Structure formats: structure tokens, C-alpha cells
Tab-separated table of C-alpha atoms and ligand atoms in Angstrom:
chain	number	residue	atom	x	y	z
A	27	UNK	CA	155.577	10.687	142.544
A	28	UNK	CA	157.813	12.974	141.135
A	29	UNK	CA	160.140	15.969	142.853
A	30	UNK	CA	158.476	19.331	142.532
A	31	UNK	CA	159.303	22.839	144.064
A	32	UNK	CA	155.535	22.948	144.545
A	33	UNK	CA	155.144	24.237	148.581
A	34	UNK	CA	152.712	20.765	149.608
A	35	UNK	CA	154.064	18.496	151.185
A	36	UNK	CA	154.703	14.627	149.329
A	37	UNK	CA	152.306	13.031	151.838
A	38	UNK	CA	149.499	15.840	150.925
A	39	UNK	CA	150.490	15.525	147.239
A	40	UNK	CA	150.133	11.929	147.858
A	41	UNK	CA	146.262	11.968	149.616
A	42	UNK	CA	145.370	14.813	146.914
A	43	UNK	CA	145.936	12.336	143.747
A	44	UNK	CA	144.282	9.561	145.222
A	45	UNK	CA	141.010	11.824	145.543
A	46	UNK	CA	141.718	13.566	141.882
A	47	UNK	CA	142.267	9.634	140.465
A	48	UNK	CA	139.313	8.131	141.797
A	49	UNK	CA	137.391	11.612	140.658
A	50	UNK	CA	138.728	11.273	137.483
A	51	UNK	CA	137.685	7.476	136.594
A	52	UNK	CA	134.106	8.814	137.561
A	53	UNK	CA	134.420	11.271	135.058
A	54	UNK	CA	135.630	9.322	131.937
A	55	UNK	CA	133.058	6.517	132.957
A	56	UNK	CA	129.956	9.487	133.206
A	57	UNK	CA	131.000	10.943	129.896
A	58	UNK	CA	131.189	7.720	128.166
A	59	UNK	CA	127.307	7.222	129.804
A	60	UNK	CA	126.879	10.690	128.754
A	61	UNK	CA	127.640	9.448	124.923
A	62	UNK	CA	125.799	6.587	125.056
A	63	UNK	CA	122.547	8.685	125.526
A	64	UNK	CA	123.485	11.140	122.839
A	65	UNK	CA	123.561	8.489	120.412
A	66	UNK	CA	120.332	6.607	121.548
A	67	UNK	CA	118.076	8.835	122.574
A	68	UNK	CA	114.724	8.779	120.145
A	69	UNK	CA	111.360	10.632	120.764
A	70	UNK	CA	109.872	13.948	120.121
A	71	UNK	CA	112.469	15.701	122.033
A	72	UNK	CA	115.149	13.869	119.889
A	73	UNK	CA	116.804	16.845	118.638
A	74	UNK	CA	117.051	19.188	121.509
A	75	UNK	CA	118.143	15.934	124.197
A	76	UNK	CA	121.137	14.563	121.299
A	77	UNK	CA	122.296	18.299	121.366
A	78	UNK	CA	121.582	18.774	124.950
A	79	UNK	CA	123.958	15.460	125.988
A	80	UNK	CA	126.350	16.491	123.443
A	81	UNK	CA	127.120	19.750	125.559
A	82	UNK	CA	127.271	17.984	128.729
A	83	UNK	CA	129.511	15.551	126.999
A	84	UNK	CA	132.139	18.355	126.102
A	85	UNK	CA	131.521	20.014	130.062
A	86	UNK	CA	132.712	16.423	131.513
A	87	UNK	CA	135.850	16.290	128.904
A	88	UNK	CA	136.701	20.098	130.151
A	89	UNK	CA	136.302	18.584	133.664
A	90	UNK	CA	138.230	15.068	132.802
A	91	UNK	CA	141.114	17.164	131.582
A	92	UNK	CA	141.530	19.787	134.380
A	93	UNK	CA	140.637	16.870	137.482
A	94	UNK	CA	143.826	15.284	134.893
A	95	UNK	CA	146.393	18.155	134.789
A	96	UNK	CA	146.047	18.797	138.575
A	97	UNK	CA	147.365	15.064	139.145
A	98	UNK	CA	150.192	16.142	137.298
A	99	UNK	CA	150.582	19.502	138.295
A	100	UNK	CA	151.299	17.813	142.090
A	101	UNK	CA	153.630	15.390	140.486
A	102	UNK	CA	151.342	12.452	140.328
A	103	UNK	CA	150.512	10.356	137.140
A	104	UNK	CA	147.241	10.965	135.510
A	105	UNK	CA	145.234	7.112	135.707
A	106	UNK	CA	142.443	8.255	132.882
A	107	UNK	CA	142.378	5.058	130.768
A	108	UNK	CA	139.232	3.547	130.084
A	109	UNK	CA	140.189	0.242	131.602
A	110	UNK	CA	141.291	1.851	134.401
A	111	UNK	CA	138.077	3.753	134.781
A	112	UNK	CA	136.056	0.747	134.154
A	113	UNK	CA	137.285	-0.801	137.520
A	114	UNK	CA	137.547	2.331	139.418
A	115	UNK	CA	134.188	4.098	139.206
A	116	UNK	CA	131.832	4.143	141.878
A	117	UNK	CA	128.938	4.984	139.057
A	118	UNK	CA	127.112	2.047	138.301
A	119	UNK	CA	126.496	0.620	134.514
A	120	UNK	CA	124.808	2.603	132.181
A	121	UNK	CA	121.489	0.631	130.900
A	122	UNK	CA	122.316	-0.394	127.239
A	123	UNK	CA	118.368	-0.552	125.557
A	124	UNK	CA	116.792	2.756	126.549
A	125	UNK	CA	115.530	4.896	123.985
A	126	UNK	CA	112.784	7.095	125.748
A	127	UNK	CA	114.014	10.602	126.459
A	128	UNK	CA	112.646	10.360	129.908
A	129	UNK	CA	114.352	7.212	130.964
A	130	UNK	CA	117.967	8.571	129.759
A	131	UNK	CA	116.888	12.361	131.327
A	132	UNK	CA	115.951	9.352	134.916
A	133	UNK	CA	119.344	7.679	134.021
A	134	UNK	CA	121.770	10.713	133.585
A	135	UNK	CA	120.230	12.772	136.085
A	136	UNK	CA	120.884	9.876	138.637
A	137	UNK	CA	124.706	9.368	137.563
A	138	UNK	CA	125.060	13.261	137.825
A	139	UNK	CA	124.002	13.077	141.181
A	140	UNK	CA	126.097	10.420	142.586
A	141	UNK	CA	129.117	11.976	141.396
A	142	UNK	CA	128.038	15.362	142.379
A	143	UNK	CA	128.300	13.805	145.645
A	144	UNK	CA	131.632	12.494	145.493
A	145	UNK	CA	132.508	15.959	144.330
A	146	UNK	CA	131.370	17.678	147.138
A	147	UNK	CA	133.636	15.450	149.289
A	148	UNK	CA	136.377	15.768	147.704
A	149	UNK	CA	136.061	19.271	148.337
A	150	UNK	CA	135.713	19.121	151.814
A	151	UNK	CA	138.705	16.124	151.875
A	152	UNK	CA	140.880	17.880	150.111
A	153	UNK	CA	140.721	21.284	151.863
A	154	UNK	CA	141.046	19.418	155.222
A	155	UNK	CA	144.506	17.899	153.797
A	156	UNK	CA	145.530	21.679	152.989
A	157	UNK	CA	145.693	21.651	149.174
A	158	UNK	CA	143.160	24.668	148.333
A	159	UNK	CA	144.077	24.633	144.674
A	160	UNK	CA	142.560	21.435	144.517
A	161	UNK	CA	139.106	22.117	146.693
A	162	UNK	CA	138.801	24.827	144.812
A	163	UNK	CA	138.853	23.565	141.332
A	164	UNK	CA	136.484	20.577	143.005
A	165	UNK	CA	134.046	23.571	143.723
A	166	UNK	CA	134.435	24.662	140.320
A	167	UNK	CA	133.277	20.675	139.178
A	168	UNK	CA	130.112	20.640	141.661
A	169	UNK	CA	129.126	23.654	140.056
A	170	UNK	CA	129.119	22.906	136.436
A	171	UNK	CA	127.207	19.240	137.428
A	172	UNK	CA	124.710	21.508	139.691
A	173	UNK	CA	124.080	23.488	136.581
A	174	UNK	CA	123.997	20.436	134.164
A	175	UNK	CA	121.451	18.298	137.178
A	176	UNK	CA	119.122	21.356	136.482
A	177	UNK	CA	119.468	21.239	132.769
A	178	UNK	CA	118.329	17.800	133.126
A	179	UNK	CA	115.839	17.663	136.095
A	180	UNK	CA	113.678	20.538	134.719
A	181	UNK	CA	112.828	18.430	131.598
A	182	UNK	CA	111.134	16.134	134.352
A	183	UNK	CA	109.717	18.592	136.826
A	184	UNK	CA	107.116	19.686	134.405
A	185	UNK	CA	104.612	18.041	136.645
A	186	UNK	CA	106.120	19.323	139.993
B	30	FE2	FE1	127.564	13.328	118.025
């Protein structure tokens, strides 16, 4: 931890980065899951679903690198290496031979969701320990997922 005029106290600072590490690792794991679909996908839809990922790609780097900057902005080190990551995601492996743009829209849609979760509480945890800044750029997060959940869900709710 490093000294900082910032008006939170060390022990909220402290709480905070735990929550914005742990977040984070999520993050660099989904995008890398996010990738991984971009490149494999096949199927009539090829084009529009390699494009599609490709955004949401770019929308979890934005979010990697702000969830990052906040660590440091409370005087915290940013843990966002891929080994790190690896161990410290709750997501769970990305399957490594699907093609079918269903089965990655399934896939994606599911990791989106389970860290859209641990969003959400993070917002909640981190507005109970005081740090506002932080809950609100959380909220910011869980809406950009909601958004990208729909982008994905409504290429599978074409049968209600
Ligand atoms: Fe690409």
C-alpha cells in the first residue's frame, strides 16, 4: 500500500483492492475466453459473431484497465497478469473444441453472467465499506455486461 492524500481510510483502501483484484483477474480471464471465440467461431453467422466478440473483447479491455487504474488510484498494486488471473478467477475454463455459433453464444453468455454477478456484489461490498468511487464505476461494469448478455442472449431467444 502506498501513502496517498486520498480522504479513505488505509483499511477501506485495503478491503476496496481486494474486491477490484479479484474483479480484475475475472476480467483478463473473460476476455481471453472472449478471444478464444472470436477466433473459432465457424457457421453461417461467422462474420457477424467474429465481429460481434471482437467488440466485446475491446468493452472487457476498457473495463480491465479502469477496474486496474482504480487499484492504483487507492494506492494498491494492480495484480492483472495472466498467471495471476489464471489462479484467481472464479470463471471456470473456457471449452477448447467448439466451433458452433450457438455453443460459444451458450458458453459466453454463461461466463458473462457469472461475473455479472460478482459485479453486482462488488457494488453493494464496496459501497457498504464507504468507497463510492469504486461502487460506482462497478455500476458502470454491470452495465456494459447487461448490455453485452443481451447482445448475446437475443441471438438465442429467437425461439422464446
Ligand atoms: Fe481479430
Amino acid at each position: 500500500m502506498y501513502k496517498t492524500k486520498i480522504d479513505l481510510s488505509e483499511k477501506v483502501r485495503r478491503n476496496v483492492i481486494a474486491i477490484l483484484n479479484d474483479r480484475l483477474a475475472d476480467a483478463i480471464d473473460l476476455q481471453g475466453q472472449v478471444k478464444q471465440a472470436h477466433w473459432n467461431v465457424k457457421g453461417p453467422n461467422f462474420i457477424a459473431l467474429h465481429e460481434l466478440f471482437d467488440k466485446l473483447s475491446d468493452a472487457v479491455l476498457d473495463e480491465i484497465d479502469t477496474i486496474a487504474k482504480r487499484v492504483t488510484s487507492l494506492g494498491g498494486n494492480a495484480e492483472g497478469t495472466v498467471a495471476v488471473a489464471a489462479k484467481r478467477s472464479k470463471l471456470k475454463n473456457y471449452p477448447l473444441s467448439i466451433t458452433a455459433g450457438r455453443d460459444h453464444l451458450f458458453y459466453l453468455s454463461t461466463q458473462l453472467s457469472v461475473f455479472g454477478k460478482a459485479v453486482r456484489s462488488a457494488i453493494d461490498d464496496t459501497a457498504k465499506l464507504g468507497d463510492a468511487g469504486t461502487a460506482d464505476l462497478f455500476t458502470g461494469v454491470s452495465r456494459e455486461l447487461d448490455k453485452y448478455l443481451w447482445f448475446l442472449e437475443a441471438h438465442l431467444q429467437d425461439k422464446g
